[in-house]
Amino acid sequence: MLNELSIAAGLRGLRAGEFSAVELATAHLDAIAALNPRLNAYLTVTPDAALRGAAAADAALGRGEHAALGGIPLGIKDLFCTEGVRTTAASRMLESFVPPYESTVTQRLLQDGAVFLGKTNLDEFAMGSSNTNSAFGPVENPWKRSGDDAALVPGGSSGGSAAVVAARLAMGATGTDTGGSIRQPAAFCGIVGIKPTYGRCSRWGVVAFASSLDQPGPMARTVEDCAIMLRSMAGFDARDSTSVDRPVPDYAAACGRSLKGVRVGIPREYRVDNMPAEIEALWQRGVAWLRDAGCEIVDVSLPHTRYGLATYYIVAPAECSSNLARYDGVRFGRRVEAPTLDGLYEASRAAGFGSEVKRRILIGTYVLSSGYYDAYYLRAQKVRSLILRDFTEAWRTVDALLTPTAPSAAFAQGENMDDPIKMYLNDIFTVPASMAGMPGLSVPAGLDHQGLPLGLQVLGRPFDEETLFALGRAVEQAADFRGLPALHAGRA
């Protein structure tokens, strides 16, 4: 089936004339029609625009023009502004927002010939690790536990993007990663996802959560596919003051690079209390795979890792409180009329924001308030500097780090939901790299005892995504992960 192809295979088939871009898009649109009502992974499907884009891609192919993503159908996280297409951030606050402009990342994908199938569901304003915080209902993970039909979470916040890739409802998708929101759902759904170095992909036109942490990145079914997508997504953008001006390499070429002599660090602090034995065992298999590929394995220490999660949940809510202050019913967002201006603010924000967003706004406003700013926010920024220093010291002796991606496999909808702290712990392995702005790649590497995917994470130096793709490809080849979700378009 056409929707089973990888991006790389799809490009080869399109360029060889084995099928058309319209046929490829139609196969995915049919799969979406069959399965999305259950998964709720797309919030908006754009079949007419997809078929027009596919027809344009076919015309370009007929002229001998081979764009980097010409004719490839993608899902777009509903945090990226898309001109003329509703962009909600999965919030009632933006339920009716139709942007008059295109985000830089999606514009670059369109320029490289990608075909957009629609906008994918997420945790509201990207705040969550389960994709159960969406104002438009939770996303169901297409995977199932062995012998159990319970609906599982896909991870978050980019759970909709992860689910559509895993279920074969798109060949790839965009995500954003603030504290693990690409890597953790990639692990939960058995796909590949990379958080690039902070500043590598433009944030212009992406609805903000925490501006010093947010970073767009690709999600796909193979390491090579993510490499292909990232080359189109990355690059300097003068409209984004945090964008870094440096050349974008050929990431796909790096996937086949030799690993002889590459030094891979194993950070001892990532061995947390009560970590499942099967995750530890998978980690050790990953170490053996990379050693067999020619890597030198080195024990390292990142002593301030233990403070990463606590620091993140001060810095991120503080920035969230600031960024979301603009949604007041006057300038932006949903408006609920009231007799007074204060009443309008209160009613509009109460109706527009969900419970998790309100919780984070309250935390952020508290830590930024007079009398607490120094005690919490400034201290957190100092600890953040120490976390960055740990990574910088590690790069003196190693080229990359290998860790688990998440402390568990996907859990059922309803599990852990009454304990926000337990939910926040889902990001324990991903947050430190986010705090330091480092790139991180998650690769599916095995199944747990219930038949659910588990991921391994490779972390690297700033702007050295090429090494991550080379290491990730080696893990991918050694793991030979061929698991398929119970619910996908080929089997549903």
CSV table of C-alpha atoms in Angstrom, one decimal:
chain,number,residue,atom,x,y,z
A,1,MET,CA,0.0,0.0,0.0
A,2,LEU,CA,1.3,3.5,-0.9
A,3,ASN,CA,0.8,4.8,2.6
A,4,GLU,CA,3.2,2.2,4.0
A,5,LEU,CA,6.1,3.7,2.2
A,6,SER,CA,8.9,5.7,3.9
A,7,ILE,CA,9.6,9.2,2.7
A,8,ALA,CA,12.8,8.1,1.0
A,9,ALA,CA,11.0,5.2,-0.8
A,10,GLY,CA,8.2,7.6,-1.7
A,11,LEU,CA,10.6,10.0,-3.3
A,12,ARG,CA,12.2,7.3,-5.3
A,13,GLY,CA,8.9,5.9,-6.5
A,14,LEU,CA,7.6,9.4,-7.5
A,15,ARG,CA,10.7,10.2,-9.4
A,16,ALA,CA,10.7,6.9,-11.2
A,17,GLY,CA,7.0,7.4,-12.2
A,18,GLU,CA,5.9,4.2,-10.3
A,19,PHE,CA,2.9,6.2,-9.0
A,20,SER,CA,1.7,9.8,-8.9
A,21,ALA,CA,1.7,12.3,-6.1
A,22,VAL,CA,-2.1,12.5,-6.4
A,23,GLU,CA,-2.3,8.7,-5.9
A,24,LEU,CA,0.0,9.0,-2.9
A,25,ALA,CA,-2.1,11.8,-1.4
A,26,THR,CA,-5.3,9.9,-2.1
A,27,ALA,CA,-4.1,6.8,-0.3
A,28,HIS,CA,-3.4,8.8,2.8
A,29,LEU,CA,-6.6,10.7,2.6
A,30,ASP,CA,-8.5,7.4,2.4
A,31,ALA,CA,-6.6,6.1,5.4
A,32,ILE,CA,-7.4,9.3,7.3
A,33,ALA,CA,-11.1,8.9,6.5
A,34,ALA,CA,-11.1,5.3,7.8
A,35,LEU,CA,-9.1,5.7,11.0
A,36,ASN,CA,-9.0,9.3,12.2
A,37,PRO,CA,-12.6,9.2,13.6
A,38,ARG,CA,-11.2,6.7,16.2
A,39,LEU,CA,-7.7,8.2,16.7
A,40,ASN,CA,-8.7,11.9,16.7
A,41,ALA,CA,-5.2,12.6,15.6
A,42,TYR,CA,-6.1,15.2,13.0
A,43,LEU,CA,-8.1,18.3,14.1
A,44,THR,CA,-8.5,19.6,10.6
A,45,VAL,CA,-8.1,17.6,7.3
A,46,THR,CA,-7.6,19.6,4.1
A,47,PRO,CA,-8.3,17.1,1.2
A,48,ASP,CA,-8.8,19.8,-1.5
A,49,ALA,CA,-5.6,21.6,-0.7
A,50,ALA,CA,-3.7,18.3,-0.5
A,51,LEU,CA,-4.9,17.2,-3.9
A,52,ARG,CA,-4.1,20.6,-5.4
A,53,GLY,CA,-0.6,20.4,-3.9
A,54,ALA,CA,-0.2,16.8,-5.2
A,55,ALA,CA,-1.3,17.8,-8.7
A,56,ALA,CA,1.3,20.7,-8.6
A,57,ALA,CA,3.9,18.2,-7.5
A,58,ASP,CA,3.0,15.9,-10.4
A,59,ALA,CA,3.3,18.8,-12.8
A,60,ALA,CA,6.7,19.6,-11.4
A,61,LEU,CA,7.9,16.0,-11.7
A,62,GLY,CA,6.6,16.0,-15.3
A,63,ARG,CA,9.0,18.9,-16.0
A,64,GLY,CA,11.9,17.0,-14.5
A,65,GLU,CA,11.9,19.1,-11.3
A,66,HIS,CA,12.8,17.0,-8.3
A,67,ALA,CA,12.1,19.0,-5.2
A,68,ALA,CA,13.5,17.8,-1.9
A,69,LEU,CA,10.0,16.7,-0.7
A,70,GLY,CA,8.1,16.9,-4.0
A,71,GLY,CA,4.8,15.1,-3.6
A,72,ILE,CA,5.4,13.8,0.0
A,73,PRO,CA,2.2,14.0,2.2
A,74,LEU,CA,2.8,15.4,5.7
A,75,GLY,CA,0.8,16.2,8.8
A,76,ILE,CA,1.3,19.6,10.5
A,77,LYS,CA,1.1,20.1,14.2
A,78,ASP,CA,-1.7,22.5,14.9
A,79,LEU,CA,0.7,24.9,16.5
A,80,PHE,CA,2.2,26.0,13.2
A,81,CYS,CA,0.4,28.9,11.6
A,82,THR,CA,-0.9,27.9,8.1
A,83,GLU,CA,-2.2,30.6,5.8
A,84,GLY,CA,-6.0,30.2,5.3
A,85,VAL,CA,-6.2,27.0,7.4
A,86,ARG,CA,-7.5,27.1,11.0
A,87,THR,CA,-4.8,27.0,13.6
A,88,THR,CA,-6.1,26.3,17.1
A,89,ALA,CA,-3.2,25.1,19.4
A,90,ALA,CA,-5.8,22.6,20.5
A,91,SER,CA,-7.4,25.4,22.6
A,92,ARG,CA,-10.8,27.0,22.7
A,93,MET,CA,-9.0,30.2,23.0
A,94,LEU,CA,-7.9,30.0,19.3
A,95,GLU,CA,-10.8,27.8,18.1
A,96,SER,CA,-11.7,30.2,15.2
A,97,PHE,CA,-8.3,31.5,14.4
A,98,VAL,CA,-7.4,31.4,10.7
A,99,PRO,CA,-3.9,32.8,10.1
A,100,PRO,CA,-3.3,35.2,7.2
A,101,TYR,CA,0.3,34.0,7.0
A,102,GLU,CA,2.4,30.9,6.9
A,103,SER,CA,5.0,29.9,9.5
A,104,THR,CA,8.6,29.8,8.3
A,105,VAL,CA,9.0,26.1,8.8
A,106,THR,CA,5.8,25.2,6.9
A,107,GLN,CA,6.6,27.7,4.2
A,108,ARG,CA,9.9,26.0,3.6
A,109,LEU,CA,8.3,22.6,3.5
A,110,LEU,CA,5.8,23.9,0.9
A,111,GLN,CA,8.6,25.4,-1.2
A,112,ASP,CA,10.3,22.0,-1.2
A,113,GLY,CA,7.1,20.4,-2.6
A,114,ALA,CA,5.5,18.8,0.4
A,115,VAL,CA,1.8,18.2,0.4
A,116,PHE,CA,-0.1,19.1,3.6
A,117,LEU,CA,-2.8,16.7,4.6
A,118,GLY,CA,-4.1,18.6,7.6
A,119,LYS,CA,-3.4,19.8,11.1
A,120,THR,CA,-2.6,17.4,13.9
A,121,ASN,CA,-4.0,17.3,17.5
A,122,LEU,CA,-1.8,18.2,20.5
A,123,ASP,CA,-1.9,19.0,24.2
A,124,GLU,CA,-3.3,22.5,24.5
A,125,PHE,CA,-0.7,25.1,23.8
A,126,ALA,CA,1.8,22.2,23.8
A,127,MET,CA,1.4,21.7,27.5
A,128,GLY,CA,1.4,18.0,28.4
A,129,SER,CA,3.0,14.6,28.0
A,130,SER,CA,-0.1,12.6,27.0
A,131,ASN,CA,-2.2,14.5,24.5
A,132,THR,CA,-5.1,14.2,26.8
A,133,ASN,CA,-5.1,18.0,27.4
A,134,SER,CA,-6.5,19.0,24.0
A,135,ALA,CA,-9.7,21.0,24.1
A,136,PHE,CA,-11.0,18.9,21.2
A,137,GLY,CA,-10.5,15.5,22.9
A,138,PRO,CA,-7.6,13.1,23.5
A,139,VAL,CA,-5.6,11.4,20.8
A,140,GLU,CA,-5.5,7.6,20.8
A,141,ASN,CA,-2.2,5.8,20.3
A,142,PRO,CA,-2.5,3.3,17.4
A,143,TRP,CA,-0.6,0.8,19.5
A,144,LYS,CA,-2.3,-1.6,21.9
A,145,ARG,CA,-1.1,-3.7,24.8
A,146,SER,CA,-1.0,-7.4,24.1
A,147,GLY,CA,-4.4,-8.9,24.8
A,148,ASP,CA,-5.8,-5.5,25.9
A,149,ASP,CA,-8.0,-3.1,23.9
A,150,ALA,CA,-7.6,-0.2,26.4
A,151,ALA,CA,-6.9,3.2,24.6
A,152,LEU,CA,-3.3,4.3,25.2
A,153,VAL,CA,-1.9,7.8,25.2
A,154,PRO,CA,0.4,8.7,22.3
A,155,GLY,CA,2.6,11.0,24.5
A,156,GLY,CA,2.7,14.7,24.1
A,157,SER,CA,2.6,17.3,23.3
A,158,SER,CA,3.1,16.3,19.7
A,159,GLY,CA,0.9,13.2,20.2
A,160,GLY,CA,-1.2,13.8,17.1
A,161,SER,CA,1.8,14.0,14.9
A,162,ALA,CA,3.3,10.9,16.3
A,163,ALA,CA,0.0,9.0,16.0
A,164,VAL,CA,-0.5,9.9,12.3
A,165,VAL,CA,3.0,8.8,11.4
A,166,ALA,CA,2.7,5.5,13.3
A,167,ALA,CA,-0.8,4.8,11.9
A,168,ARG,CA,0.3,5.5,8.3
A,169,LEU,CA,-1.9,8.6,8.0
A,170,ALA,CA,1.1,10.7,6.9
A,171,MET,CA,4.6,9.9,5.8
A,172,GLY,CA,6.0,12.4,8.2
A,173,ALA,CA,4.8,15.3,10.5
A,174,THR,CA,6.1,18.4,12.1
A,175,GLY,CA,6.3,18.6,15.9
A,176,THR,CA,7.6,21.0,18.5
A,177,ASP,CA,9.8,20.1,21.5
A,178,THR,CA,9.9,22.2,24.6
A,179,GLY,CA,10.8,19.6,27.2
A,180,GLY,CA,10.5,16.4,25.2
A,181,SER,CA,7.4,16.9,23.1
A,182,ILE,CA,8.8,15.3,20.0
A,183,ARG,CA,11.0,12.7,21.5
A,184,GLN,CA,8.7,11.2,24.1
A,185,PRO,CA,5.7,10.7,21.8
A,186,ALA,CA,8.0,9.3,19.2
A,187,ALA,CA,9.1,6.7,21.7
A,188,PHE,CA,5.5,6.0,22.8
A,189,CYS,CA,4.4,5.5,19.1
A,190,GLY,CA,7.4,3.6,17.8
A,191,ILE,CA,8.6,6.2,15.4
A,192,VAL,CA,11.7,8.5,15.0
A,193,GLY,CA,11.7,12.1,16.2
A,194,ILE,CA,14.4,14.7,16.6
A,195,LYS,CA,14.6,17.9,18.6
A,196,PRO,CA,17.2,20.0,16.7
A,197,THR,CA,19.5,22.4,18.4
A,198,TYR,CA,17.7,25.5,19.7
A,199,GLY,CA,17.9,28.1,17.0
A,200,ARG,CA,18.3,25.5,14.1
A,201,CYS,CA,14.6,25.8,13.0
A,202,SER,CA,12.7,29.1,13.0
A,203,ARG,CA,10.0,29.6,15.6
A,204,TRP,CA,8.4,32.4,13.6
A,205,GLY,CA,4.7,31.6,13.1
A,206,VAL,CA,4.7,28.9,15.7
A,207,VAL,CA,2.3,29.5,18.6
A,208,ALA,CA,4.6,30.1,21.7
A,209,PHE,CA,4.7,28.1,24.9
A,210,ALA,CA,8.1,28.8,26.4
A,211,SER,CA,10.2,30.9,24.0
A,212,SER,CA,13.7,29.9,25.3
A,213,LEU,CA,12.9,26.2,24.9
A,214,ASP,CA,10.5,25.7,22.0
A,215,GLN,CA,12.0,24.2,18.9
A,216,PRO,CA,10.3,22.7,15.8
A,217,GLY,CA,11.5,19.4,14.5
A,218,PRO,CA,10.5,16.5,12.2
A,219,MET,CA,8.8,13.1,13.1
A,220,ALA,CA,8.9,10.2,10.7
A,221,ARG,CA,9.2,6.4,10.6
A,222,THR,CA,12.9,6.2,9.9
A,223,VAL,CA,16.1,8.1,10.8
A,224,GLU,CA,16.7,8.9,7.1
A,225,ASP,CA,13.2,10.3,6.7
A,226,CYS,CA,13.7,12.7,9.6
A,227,ALA,CA,17.1,13.7,8.1
A,228,ILE,CA,15.3,14.5,4.8
A,229,MET,CA,12.6,16.6,6.5
A,230,LEU,CA,15.1,18.5,8.7
A,231,ARG,CA,17.1,19.7,5.8
A,232,SER,CA,14.0,21.4,4.4
A,233,MET,CA,12.8,22.7,7.8
A,234,ALA,CA,16.1,24.1,9.1
A,235,GLY,CA,17.9,27.4,8.2
A,236,PHE,CA,18.3,31.0,9.3
A,237,ASP,CA,15.3,33.3,9.6
A,238,ALA,CA,15.8,37.0,10.2
A,239,ARG,CA,12.3,37.2,11.6
A,240,ASP,CA,13.2,35.0,14.5
A,241,SER,CA,15.7,36.7,16.8
A,242,THR,CA,16.8,33.3,18.2
A,243,SER,CA,17.5,31.8,14.8
A,244,VAL,CA,21.2,30.9,14.2
A,245,ASP,CA,22.8,31.8,10.9
A,246,ARG,CA,24.9,28.8,9.8
A,247,PRO,CA,24.8,26.4,6.8
A,248,VAL,CA,22.3,23.5,6.7
A,249,PRO,CA,24.2,20.3,5.9
A,250,ASP,CA,23.0,17.2,4.0
A,251,TYR,CA,21.7,15.3,7.0
A,252,ALA,CA,20.6,12.3,5.0
A,253,ALA,CA,24.2,11.8,3.8
A,254,ALA,CA,25.3,11.6,7.4
A,255,CYS,CA,23.1,8.6,8.0
A,256,GLY,CA,25.7,6.3,6.4
A,257,ARG,CA,28.7,7.8,8.0
A,258,SER,CA,31.3,5.6,9.7
A,259,LEU,CA,31.2,5.6,13.5
A,260,LYS,CA,34.7,4.3,14.0
A,261,GLY,CA,36.3,6.2,16.9
A,262,VAL,CA,33.1,8.1,17.8
A,263,ARG,CA,33.0,8.5,21.6
A,264,VAL,CA,29.6,7.9,23.2
A,265,GLY,CA,29.0,8.8,26.8
A,266,ILE,CA,26.7,6.9,29.2
A,267,PRO,CA,25.6,9.4,31.9
A,268,ARG,CA,25.3,7.7,35.2
A,269,GLU,CA,22.6,10.2,36.5
A,270,TYR,CA,20.1,8.8,34.0
A,271,ARG,CA,19.8,5.6,36.0
A,272,VAL,CA,16.9,6.8,38.1
A,273,ASP,CA,15.1,5.0,41.0
A,274,ASN,CA,12.5,2.4,40.0
A,275,MET,CA,13.4,2.5,36.3
A,276,PRO,CA,11.9,-0.6,34.7
A,277,ALA,CA,14.4,-3.4,34.2
A,278,GLU,CA,13.4,-3.8,30.6
A,279,ILE,CA,14.4,-0.1,29.9
A,280,GLU,CA,17.7,-0.7,31.6
A,281,ALA,CA,18.2,-3.9,29.5
A,282,LEU,CA,17.4,-2.0,26.3
A,283,TRP,CA,19.8,0.7,27.2
A,284,GLN,CA,22.6,-1.9,27.6
A,285,ARG,CA,21.7,-3.4,24.2
A,286,GLY,CA,22.0,0.0,22.7
A,287,VAL,CA,25.5,0.4,24.2
A,288,ALA,CA,26.5,-3.0,22.7
A,289,TRP,CA,25.1,-2.0,19.3
A,290,LEU,CA,27.1,1.2,19.2
A,291,ARG,CA,30.2,-0.6,20.4
A,292,ASP,CA,29.8,-3.1,17.7
A,293,ALA,CA,29.5,-0.2,15.2
A,294,GLY,CA,32.9,1.0,16.2
A,295,CYS,CA,32.1,3.5,18.9
A,296,GLU,CA,34.1,4.0,22.1
A,297,ILE,CA,31.8,3.8,25.1
A,298,VAL,CA,32.7,6.2,28.0
A,299,ASP,CA,31.1,6.7,31.4
A,300,VAL,CA,30.3,10.4,32.1
A,301,SER,CA,28.6,12.4,34.7
A,302,LEU,CA,26.0,15.2,34.4
A,303,PRO,CA,25.7,16.0,38.1
A,304,HIS,CA,23.0,18.7,37.7
A,305,THR,CA,20.7,16.4,35.7
A,306,ARG,CA,18.8,15.7,38.9
A,307,TYR,CA,17.6,19.3,39.0
A,308,GLY,CA,16.5,19.4,35.4
A,309,LEU,CA,12.9,18.6,35.8
A,310,ALA,CA,12.4,21.0,38.8
A,311,THR,CA,14.1,23.8,36.9
A,312,TYR,CA,12.1,23.2,33.8
A,313,TYR,CA,8.8,23.4,35.7
A,314,ILE,CA,9.8,26.9,37.0
A,315,VAL,CA,11.2,28.3,33.7
A,316,ALA,CA,8.6,26.9,31.3
A,317,PRO,CA,5.5,28.0,33.3
A,318,ALA,CA,7.1,31.4,33.8
A,319,GLU,CA,7.5,31.9,30.1
A,320,CYS,CA,4.1,30.4,29.5
A,321,SER,CA,2.5,32.9,31.9
A,322,SER,CA,4.2,35.7,30.0
A,323,ASN,CA,3.4,34.4,26.5
A,324,LEU,CA,-0.2,33.7,27.2
A,325,ALA,CA,-0.9,37.0,28.8
A,326,ARG,CA,-1.7,38.4,25.3
A,327,TYR,CA,-4.8,36.1,25.2
A,328,ASP,CA,-7.2,38.5,27.0
A,329,GLY,CA,-10.3,38.6,24.8
A,330,VAL,CA,-9.3,42.1,23.6
A,331,ARG,CA,-6.2,41.7,21.4
A,332,PHE,CA,-6.2,37.9,20.8
A,333,GLY,CA,-8.3,34.9,21.4
A,334,ARG,CA,-11.8,34.0,22.5
A,335,ARG,CA,-13.9,36.9,23.8
A,336,VAL,CA,-16.6,36.6,26.5
A,337,GLU,CA,-18.5,39.8,27.1
A,338,ALA,CA,-18.7,41.1,30.7
A,339,PRO,CA,-19.9,44.4,32.3
A,340,THR,CA,-16.3,45.4,33.2
A,341,LEU,CA,-12.9,45.2,31.6
A,342,ASP,CA,-11.6,43.0,34.4
A,343,GLY,CA,-14.6,40.8,34.1
A,344,LEU,CA,-14.1,40.5,30.3
A,345,TYR,CA,-10.5,39.4,31.0
A,346,GLU,CA,-11.5,36.8,33.6
A,347,ALA,CA,-14.4,35.4,31.6
A,348,SER,CA,-12.5,35.2,28.4
A,349,ARG,CA,-9.5,33.4,29.9
A,350,ALA,CA,-11.7,31.1,32.0
A,351,ALA,CA,-13.6,30.0,29.0
A,352,GLY,CA,-10.6,29.9,26.6
A,353,PHE,CA,-8.0,28.0,28.6
A,354,GLY,CA,-8.1,24.4,29.8
A,355,SER,CA,-7.2,23.2,33.3
A,356,GLU,CA,-3.5,22.3,32.5
A,357,VAL,CA,-2.9,25.6,30.9
A,358,LYS,CA,-4.4,27.4,33.8
A,359,ARG,CA,-2.3,25.4,36.2
A,360,ARG,CA,0.9,26.4,34.4
A,361,ILE,CA,-0.1,30.0,34.1
A,362,LEU,CA,-0.7,30.1,37.9
A,363,ILE,CA,2.6,28.5,38.6
A,364,GLY,CA,4.4,30.8,36.2
A,365,THR,CA,2.7,33.9,37.6
A,366,TYR,CA,3.6,32.9,41.1
A,367,VAL,CA,7.3,32.3,40.4
A,368,LEU,CA,7.5,35.7,38.6
A,369,SER,CA,5.7,37.6,41.3
A,370,SER,CA,7.3,40.2,43.6
A,371,GLY,CA,9.1,38.4,46.5
A,372,TYR,CA,9.4,35.1,44.7
A,373,TYR,CA,11.2,36.1,41.5
A,374,ASP,CA,14.7,35.9,43.0
A,375,ALA,CA,13.8,32.8,45.1
A,376,TYR,CA,12.5,30.8,42.2
A,377,TYR,CA,13.0,32.2,38.7
A,378,LEU,CA,16.4,33.7,39.0
A,379,ARG,CA,17.7,30.6,40.9
A,380,ALA,CA,16.2,28.3,38.3
A,381,GLN,CA,18.1,30.3,35.6
A,382,LYS,CA,21.4,29.8,37.5
A,383,VAL,CA,20.7,26.0,37.8
A,384,ARG,CA,20.0,26.0,34.1
A,385,SER,CA,23.5,27.4,33.5
A,386,LEU,CA,24.9,24.6,35.6
A,387,ILE,CA,23.0,22.0,33.5
A,388,LEU,CA,24.5,23.6,30.3
A,389,ARG,CA,27.9,23.5,31.9
A,390,ASP,CA,27.6,19.8,32.6
A,391,PHE,CA,26.9,19.1,28.9
A,392,THR,CA,29.7,21.5,27.8
A,393,GLU,CA,32.1,19.6,30.1
A,394,ALA,CA,30.9,16.2,28.7
A,395,TRP,CA,31.7,17.3,25.1
A,396,ARG,CA,35.4,17.6,26.1
A,397,THR,CA,35.5,13.8,26.4
A,398,VAL,CA,32.6,12.4,24.2
A,399,ASP,CA,30.9,13.2,20.9
A,400,ALA,CA,27.4,12.2,22.0
A,401,LEU,CA,25.4,10.6,24.8
A,402,LEU,CA,23.1,7.6,24.8
A,403,THR,CA,20.1,7.4,27.2
A,404,PRO,CA,16.6,6.0,27.3
A,405,THR,CA,14.0,8.3,25.9
A,406,ALA,CA,11.2,7.8,28.4
A,407,PRO,CA,10.9,6.1,31.8
A,408,SER,CA,8.1,3.8,30.6
A,409,ALA,CA,6.1,2.7,27.6
A,410,ALA,CA,2.8,4.3,26.7
A,411,PHE,CA,0.2,4.2,29.4
A,412,ALA,CA,-3.6,4.0,29.2
A,413,GLN,CA,-5.8,7.1,29.0
A,414,GLY,CA,-7.0,7.8,32.5
A,415,GLU,CA,-3.8,6.4,34.2
A,416,ASN,CA,-1.6,8.9,36.0
A,417,MET,CA,-4.1,11.7,35.1
A,418,ASP,CA,-4.9,12.5,38.8
A,419,ASP,CA,-1.3,13.2,39.6
A,420,PRO,CA,0.3,16.2,37.7
A,421,ILE,CA,3.7,15.4,39.3
A,422,LYS,CA,3.7,11.8,38.0
A,423,MET,CA,2.7,13.2,34.5
A,424,TYR,CA,5.6,15.7,34.6
A,425,LEU,CA,8.0,12.8,35.3
A,426,ASN,CA,7.5,11.5,31.8
A,427,ASP,CA,10.0,14.2,30.7
A,428,ILE,CA,12.7,13.2,33.1
A,429,PHE,CA,15.1,12.0,30.4
A,430,THR,CA,14.3,14.6,27.8
A,431,VAL,CA,14.2,17.8,29.8
A,432,PRO,CA,17.9,18.3,30.5
A,433,ALA,CA,18.9,18.5,26.8
A,434,SER,CA,16.0,21.0,26.3
A,435,MET,CA,17.3,23.2,29.2
A,436,ALA,CA,20.7,23.2,27.6
A,437,GLY,CA,19.5,23.7,24.0
A,438,MET,CA,21.1,20.5,22.8
A,439,PRO,CA,19.8,18.3,19.9
A,440,GLY,CA,18.2,15.0,20.8
A,441,LEU,CA,17.1,12.1,18.6
A,442,SER,CA,14.7,9.3,19.7
A,443,VAL,CA,14.8,6.0,17.8
A,444,PRO,CA,12.5,3.0,18.4
A,445,ALA,CA,14.7,0.1,19.6
A,446,GLY,CA,12.5,-2.6,21.1
A,447,LEU,CA,9.2,-3.7,22.7
A,448,ASP,CA,8.3,-4.0,26.4
A,449,HIS,CA,6.7,-7.1,27.9
A,450,GLN,CA,3.3,-5.9,26.8
A,451,GLY,CA,4.3,-5.4,23.2
A,452,LEU,CA,4.6,-1.6,23.3
A,453,PRO,CA,7.5,0.3,21.7
A,454,LEU,CA,10.5,1.7,23.7
A,455,GLY,CA,12.9,4.3,22.5
A,456,LEU,CA,16.6,5.1,22.9
A,457,GLN,CA,17.7,8.7,22.8
A,458,VAL,CA,21.0,10.1,21.4
A,459,LEU,CA,22.0,13.6,22.5
A,460,GLY,CA,24.7,15.6,20.8
A,461,ARG,CA,26.7,18.8,20.6
A,462,PRO,CA,25.0,22.0,19.5
A,463,PHE,CA,24.4,21.9,15.7
A,464,ASP,CA,25.9,18.5,15.3
A,465,GLU,CA,22.7,16.7,14.3
A,466,GLU,CA,24.8,14.9,11.7
A,467,THR,CA,26.4,12.7,14.4
A,468,LEU,CA,23.0,12.0,15.9
A,469,PHE,CA,21.7,10.8,12.5
A,470,ALA,CA,24.7,8.6,12.1
A,471,LEU,CA,24.3,7.1,15.5
A,472,GLY,CA,20.6,6.9,15.2
A,473,ARG,CA,20.9,5.0,11.9
A,474,ALA,CA,23.3,2.5,13.6
A,475,VAL,CA,20.8,1.9,16.4
A,476,GLU,CA,18.0,1.6,13.9
A,477,GLN,CA,19.8,-1.0,11.9
A,478,ALA,CA,20.9,-3.0,14.9
A,479,ALA,CA,17.5,-3.0,16.6
A,480,ASP,CA,15.7,-3.9,13.3
A,481,PHE,CA,12.5,-2.6,14.8
A,482,ARG,CA,9.6,-3.9,12.7
A,483,GLY,CA,6.8,-3.7,15.2
A,484,LEU,CA,3.5,-2.4,13.9
A,485,PRO,CA,0.7,-0.8,15.8
A,486,ALA,CA,-2.6,-2.7,16.1
A,487,LEU,CA,-4.4,0.3,14.6
A,488,HIS,CA,-2.9,1.6,11.4
A,489,ALA,CA,-4.3,2.1,7.9
A,490,GLY,CA,-3.0,-1.2,6.6
A,491,ARG,CA,-4.6,-3.3,9.3
A,492,ALA,CA,-7.5,-1.4,10.9
